[in-house]
Tab-separated table of C-alpha atoms in Angstrom:
chain	number	residue	atom	x	y	z
G	1	UNK	CA	-63.534	23.565	37.409
G	2	UNK	CA	-65.151	21.488	34.363
G	3	UNK	CA	-62.733	20.185	31.987
G	4	UNK	CA	-62.757	22.146	28.489
G	5	UNK	CA	-61.768	20.279	25.460
G	6	UNK	CA	-59.037	22.095	23.479
G	7	UNK	CA	-58.595	22.106	19.701
G	8	UNK	CA	-55.151	22.094	18.386
G	9	UNK	CA	-55.035	23.219	14.688
G	10	UNK	CA	-51.802	22.851	12.643
G	11	UNK	CA	-51.715	25.051	9.266
G	12	UNK	CA	-51.288	23.178	6.000
G	13	UNK	CA	-48.295	25.554	5.485
G	14	UNK	CA	-46.653	24.181	8.853
G	15	UNK	CA	-47.478	20.970	8.012
G	16	UNK	CA	-45.955	21.328	4.175
G	17	UNK	CA	-42.845	22.463	5.982
G	18	UNK	CA	-42.208	19.855	8.891
G	19	UNK	CA	-43.612	16.980	7.500
G	20	UNK	CA	-41.000	16.194	4.965
G	21	UNK	CA	-38.339	16.829	7.793
G	22	UNK	CA	-39.858	14.210	9.745
G	23	UNK	CA	-40.199	11.761	7.306
G	24	UNK	CA	-36.633	12.382	6.284
G	25	UNK	CA	-35.049	10.738	9.504
G	26	UNK	CA	-37.895	8.305	9.854
G	27	UNK	CA	-37.427	6.816	6.371
G	28	UNK	CA	-33.729	7.284	6.961
G	29	UNK	CA	-33.591	5.073	9.804
G	30	UNK	CA	-35.643	2.461	7.547
G	31	UNK	CA	-33.038	2.716	4.821
G	32	UNK	CA	-30.058	1.915	7.481
G	33	UNK	CA	-31.791	-0.884	9.038
G	34	UNK	CA	-32.252	-2.464	5.229
G	35	UNK	CA	-28.690	-1.491	4.584
G	36	UNK	CA	-27.454	-3.567	7.546
G	37	UNK	CA	-27.404	-6.719	5.275
G	38	UNK	CA	-24.942	-6.611	2.362
G	39	UNK	CA	-27.573	-8.271	0.116
G	40	UNK	CA	-28.881	-5.378	-1.546
G	41	UNK	CA	-26.278	-2.947	-1.527
G	42	UNK	CA	-24.574	-0.927	-4.373
G	43	UNK	CA	-21.406	-0.784	-2.244
G	44	UNK	CA	-20.130	-2.810	0.703
G	45	UNK	CA	-20.066	-1.185	4.092
G	46	UNK	CA	-16.070	-1.138	4.218
G	47	UNK	CA	-16.319	1.028	1.035
G	48	UNK	CA	-18.810	3.193	2.564
G	49	UNK	CA	-16.647	3.898	5.723
G	50	UNK	CA	-13.302	3.936	3.820
G	51	UNK	CA	-14.300	6.023	0.690
G	52	UNK	CA	-16.414	8.760	1.954
G	53	UNK	CA	-14.522	11.880	2.908
G	54	UNK	CA	-16.724	13.097	5.639
G	55	UNK	CA	-17.790	11.377	9.074
G	56	UNK	CA	-21.771	10.504	9.681
G	57	UNK	CA	-21.380	12.708	12.508
G	58	UNK	CA	-20.517	15.784	10.463
G	59	UNK	CA	-23.231	14.688	7.723
G	60	UNK	CA	-25.926	14.780	10.536
G	61	UNK	CA	-24.996	18.122	11.908
G	62	UNK	CA	-24.993	19.509	8.268
G	63	UNK	CA	-28.237	17.959	7.364
G	64	UNK	CA	-30.003	19.487	10.589
G	65	UNK	CA	-28.539	23.082	9.887
G	66	UNK	CA	-29.854	22.866	6.271
G	67	UNK	CA	-33.401	21.590	7.545
G	68	UNK	CA	-33.398	24.487	10.125
G	69	UNK	CA	-32.448	27.043	7.240
G	70	UNK	CA	-35.166	25.730	5.138
G	71	UNK	CA	-37.745	25.511	7.517
G	72	UNK	CA	-37.259	29.300	8.436
G	73	UNK	CA	-37.294	30.481	4.980
G	74	UNK	CA	-40.199	28.236	4.030
G	75	UNK	CA	-42.086	29.760	6.711
G	76	UNK	CA	-41.382	33.032	5.716
G	77	UNK	CA	-42.197	32.390	2.052
G	78	UNK	CA	-45.483	30.932	3.115
G	79	UNK	CA	-46.655	33.898	5.228
G	80	UNK	CA	-45.899	36.005	2.117
G	81	UNK	CA	-47.505	34.097	-0.287
G	82	UNK	CA	-50.502	32.997	1.753
G	83	UNK	CA	-54.024	34.266	1.004
G	84	UNK	CA	-55.923	36.515	3.168
G	85	UNK	CA	-57.997	34.509	5.532
G	86	UNK	CA	-60.963	36.450	4.790
G	87	UNK	CA	-60.871	35.492	1.209
G	88	UNK	CA	-63.424	32.954	0.124
G	89	UNK	CA	-61.901	29.522	0.374
G	90	UNK	CA	-60.646	27.915	-2.644
G	91	UNK	CA	-62.993	24.730	-3.593
G	92	UNK	CA	-61.209	21.260	-3.217
G	93	UNK	CA	-59.595	20.475	-6.258
G	94	UNK	CA	-60.581	17.201	-8.133
G	95	UNK	CA	-58.338	14.158	-8.452
G	96	UNK	CA	-58.072	15.150	-11.991
G	97	UNK	CA	-56.749	18.588	-11.092
G	98	UNK	CA	-54.396	17.395	-8.171
G	99	UNK	CA	-52.552	14.865	-10.589
G	100	UNK	CA	-51.985	17.450	-13.257
G	101	UNK	CA	-50.289	19.823	-10.516
G	102	UNK	CA	-48.260	16.662	-9.387
G	103	UNK	CA	-47.248	16.231	-12.779
G	104	UNK	CA	-46.492	19.673	-13.495
G	105	UNK	CA	-44.610	20.139	-10.363
G	106	UNK	CA	-42.651	16.799	-11.105
G	107	UNK	CA	-41.302	18.187	-14.495
G	108	UNK	CA	-40.696	21.752	-13.074
G	109	UNK	CA	-38.641	20.388	-10.109
G	110	UNK	CA	-36.732	17.992	-12.499
G	111	UNK	CA	-36.014	20.929	-15.062
G	112	UNK	CA	-34.713	23.007	-12.215
G	113	UNK	CA	-32.548	20.481	-10.748
G	114	UNK	CA	-31.084	19.224	-13.991
G	115	UNK	CA	-30.008	22.630	-15.103
G	116	UNK	CA	-28.760	23.914	-11.840
G	117	UNK	CA	-27.018	20.644	-10.751
G	118	UNK	CA	-25.343	20.831	-14.183
G	119	UNK	CA	-23.919	24.264	-13.728
G	120	UNK	CA	-22.471	23.107	-10.476
G	121	UNK	CA	-20.747	20.671	-12.178
G	122	UNK	CA	-19.546	22.564	-15.172
G	123	UNK	CA	-18.586	25.827	-13.277
G	124	UNK	CA	-15.235	24.916	-11.553
G	125	UNK	CA	-15.678	27.906	-8.981
G	126	UNK	CA	-19.154	26.675	-7.947
G	127	UNK	CA	-18.149	22.993	-7.775
G	128	UNK	CA	-15.002	23.530	-5.767
G	129	UNK	CA	-16.699	25.927	-3.268
G	130	UNK	CA	-20.131	24.792	-3.229
G	131	UNK	CA	-20.987	21.428	-4.757
G	132	UNK	CA	-18.122	19.589	-3.906
G	133	UNK	CA	-19.101	19.165	-0.360
G	134	UNK	CA	-22.110	16.824	-1.498
G	135	UNK	CA	-19.691	14.724	-3.178
G	136	UNK	CA	-17.510	13.900	-0.332
G	137	UNK	CA	-20.003	11.034	-0.072
G	138	UNK	CA	-18.763	8.921	-2.660
G	139	UNK	CA	-20.762	6.260	-1.488
G	140	UNK	CA	-24.184	7.617	-0.963
G	141	UNK	CA	-26.753	6.678	2.024
G	142	UNK	CA	-29.955	7.825	2.823
G	143	UNK	CA	-29.488	10.577	5.532
G	144	UNK	CA	-26.628	11.883	3.280
G	145	UNK	CA	-29.304	13.096	0.825
G	146	UNK	CA	-29.413	16.507	2.121
G	147	UNK	CA	-25.874	16.941	3.084
G	148	UNK	CA	-24.627	19.726	1.022
G	149	UNK	CA	-23.745	23.537	1.273
G	150	UNK	CA	-26.556	25.609	2.601
G	151	UNK	CA	-26.609	27.741	-0.746
G	152	UNK	CA	-26.914	24.512	-2.679
G	153	UNK	CA	-29.684	23.330	-0.524
G	154	UNK	CA	-31.496	26.537	-0.572
G	155	UNK	CA	-31.287	26.731	-4.188
G	156	UNK	CA	-32.461	23.094	-4.640
G	157	UNK	CA	-35.165	22.598	-2.319
G	158	UNK	CA	-36.555	25.819	-1.489
G	159	UNK	CA	-36.361	27.862	-4.678
G	160	UNK	CA	-37.129	24.515	-7.000
G	161	UNK	CA	-40.094	23.780	-4.436
G	162	UNK	CA	-41.116	27.415	-4.574
G	163	UNK	CA	-41.113	27.340	-8.492
G	164	UNK	CA	-43.004	23.906	-8.666
G	165	UNK	CA	-45.613	24.877	-6.343
G	166	UNK	CA	-46.197	28.481	-7.951
G	167	UNK	CA	-46.276	27.338	-11.516
G	168	UNK	CA	-48.598	24.217	-10.789
G	169	UNK	CA	-51.120	26.240	-8.622
G	170	UNK	CA	-50.562	23.671	-5.934
G	171	UNK	CA	-52.362	24.597	-2.598
G	172	UNK	CA	-50.261	24.217	0.829
G	173	UNK	CA	-52.228	21.112	1.500
G	174	UNK	CA	-51.483	19.445	-1.586
G	175	UNK	CA	-47.798	20.613	-1.131
G	176	UNK	CA	-47.757	18.520	2.239
G	177	UNK	CA	-48.165	15.427	-0.085
G	178	UNK	CA	-45.956	16.425	-2.940
G	179	UNK	CA	-42.892	17.623	-0.726
G	180	UNK	CA	-43.113	14.355	1.302
G	181	UNK	CA	-43.357	12.141	-1.726
G	182	UNK	CA	-40.283	14.274	-3.273
G	183	UNK	CA	-38.403	13.774	0.129
G	184	UNK	CA	-38.829	10.273	0.126
G	185	UNK	CA	-38.005	9.896	-3.466
G	186	UNK	CA	-34.733	11.897	-2.832
G	187	UNK	CA	-33.775	9.677	0.060
G	188	UNK	CA	-34.266	6.803	-1.944
G	189	UNK	CA	-32.040	7.831	-4.731
G	190	UNK	CA	-29.358	8.319	-2.361
G	191	UNK	CA	-29.876	5.176	-0.219
G	192	UNK	CA	-27.135	3.091	-2.190
G	193	UNK	CA	-29.716	0.068	-1.889
G	194	UNK	CA	-31.313	-1.947	-4.679
G	195	UNK	CA	-34.755	-3.457	-4.638
G	196	UNK	CA	-35.776	-4.374	-8.126
G	197	UNK	CA	-38.847	-6.693	-6.860
G	198	UNK	CA	-40.736	-4.763	-4.441
G	199	UNK	CA	-39.514	-0.897	-4.307
G	200	UNK	CA	-41.819	1.076	-6.636
G	201	UNK	CA	-39.260	3.764	-7.242
G	202	UNK	CA	-36.797	1.010	-8.376
G	203	UNK	CA	-39.561	-0.486	-10.687
G	204	UNK	CA	-41.513	2.441	-12.023
G	205	UNK	CA	-38.318	5.238	-12.130
G	206	UNK	CA	-35.386	5.030	-14.325
G	207	UNK	CA	-34.167	7.851	-12.347
G	208	UNK	CA	-33.297	5.900	-9.071
G	209	UNK	CA	-30.607	4.902	-6.635
G	210	UNK	CA	-28.635	3.193	-9.303
G	211	UNK	CA	-28.911	6.038	-11.589
G	212	UNK	CA	-27.751	8.455	-9.034
G	213	UNK	CA	-24.915	6.031	-7.878
G	214	UNK	CA	-23.518	6.194	-11.331
G	215	UNK	CA	-23.219	9.793	-10.977
G	216	UNK	CA	-21.629	9.995	-7.522
G	217	UNK	CA	-18.784	8.079	-8.833
G	218	UNK	CA	-15.694	9.611	-10.713
G	219	UNK	CA	-16.326	8.206	-14.103
G	220	UNK	CA	-19.872	9.553	-13.888
G	221	UNK	CA	-19.598	12.972	-12.277
G	222	UNK	CA	-20.403	14.864	-15.530
G	223	UNK	CA	-23.361	12.469	-16.511
G	224	UNK	CA	-26.778	11.568	-14.837
G	225	UNK	CA	-27.368	15.179	-13.534
G	226	UNK	CA	-31.363	14.639	-13.370
G	227	UNK	CA	-32.862	14.255	-10.238
G	228	UNK	CA	-35.430	13.470	-8.393
G	229	UNK	CA	-37.861	11.773	-11.037
G	230	UNK	CA	-36.993	11.481	-14.571
G	231	UNK	CA	-34.012	10.999	-17.053
G	232	UNK	CA	-35.434	13.022	-20.274
G	233	UNK	CA	-33.177	16.004	-19.885
G	234	UNK	CA	-30.134	13.686	-19.661
G	235	UNK	CA	-31.385	11.766	-22.574
G	236	UNK	CA	-31.843	15.156	-24.678
G	237	UNK	CA	-28.995	16.771	-23.822
G	238	UNK	CA	-26.198	13.832	-24.094
G	239	UNK	CA	-25.606	13.520	-20.451
G	240	UNK	CA	-27.239	10.185	-19.888
G	241	UNK	CA	-24.694	7.346	-18.979
G	242	UNK	CA	-26.318	4.084	-19.698
G	243	UNK	CA	-25.760	1.048	-17.222
G	244	UNK	CA	-26.749	-2.271	-16.013
G	245	UNK	CA	-27.035	-3.983	-12.506
G	246	UNK	CA	-25.072	-7.051	-12.113
G	247	UNK	CA	-26.056	-9.322	-9.176
G	248	UNK	CA	-22.999	-10.126	-6.773
G	249	UNK	CA	-22.787	-12.510	-3.775
G	250	UNK	CA	-22.863	-9.493	-1.560
G	251	UNK	CA	-25.210	-7.086	-3.445
G	252	UNK	CA	-25.455	-5.340	-6.647
G	253	UNK	CA	-23.066	-3.280	-8.907
G	254	UNK	CA	-23.911	-0.678	-11.394
G	255	UNK	CA	-21.764	-1.267	-14.275
G	256	UNK	CA	-21.730	1.306	-17.055
G	257	UNK	CA	-20.705	0.867	-20.644
G	258	UNK	CA	-17.382	2.187	-19.804
G	259	UNK	CA	-17.038	-0.374	-17.332
G	260	UNK	CA	-17.228	-3.376	-19.886
G	261	UNK	CA	-14.930	-1.644	-22.222
G	262	UNK	CA	-12.241	-1.382	-19.546
G	263	UNK	CA	-12.718	-5.164	-18.912
């Protein structure tokens, strides 16, 4: 019987759903290896083990559950919003169009995240029953980025991502790259590490791991709501907490103005 070549095709919608999930765990492993040394940590390993209020095993279980829910809902949304296959295929967008779509998506996602995130903190009911779960990680680490109540994760990732894609006009193929980029950026924001010389997220973005680390501390819980790209909403609405990074023998420390006043 002659061998027949089989072609396997994976839709852009499936790639946009599952590529970020795969990258989440790949980069989580990379950050875990980078954090094995104290040289670039914002908190010591001892602090990570003692201050956090949830075990890493529980974090992994919750993240896997959240990702399963997100994938299921995303597939349904793609199926509902997908164009009829009989329609004429859209022309490939130019680099200028893709750049504009990326920038718009970043701004939309940031706007949604800022105002929803701030609401979760200011509303005592929502914070107690939903958002406080994420803040059990006082010392953030990469694979804890999606550790959150499923309703919070649905609102942040699924609704925020849907708004970004629809408003920007981004195609499923373009969204593969955007959501993968956003996922890696989110991981970096929670990695608890600082690489000032070679990490582009720490060089080009003021919204970075140190900025978000301040938010996870008790004194910063009502500041630095912005995520994952920019800090403009915090600065415009007075919730930006400035900080500096001090080099220590065993890593770095994000010191806010409050720290200096207390010392």
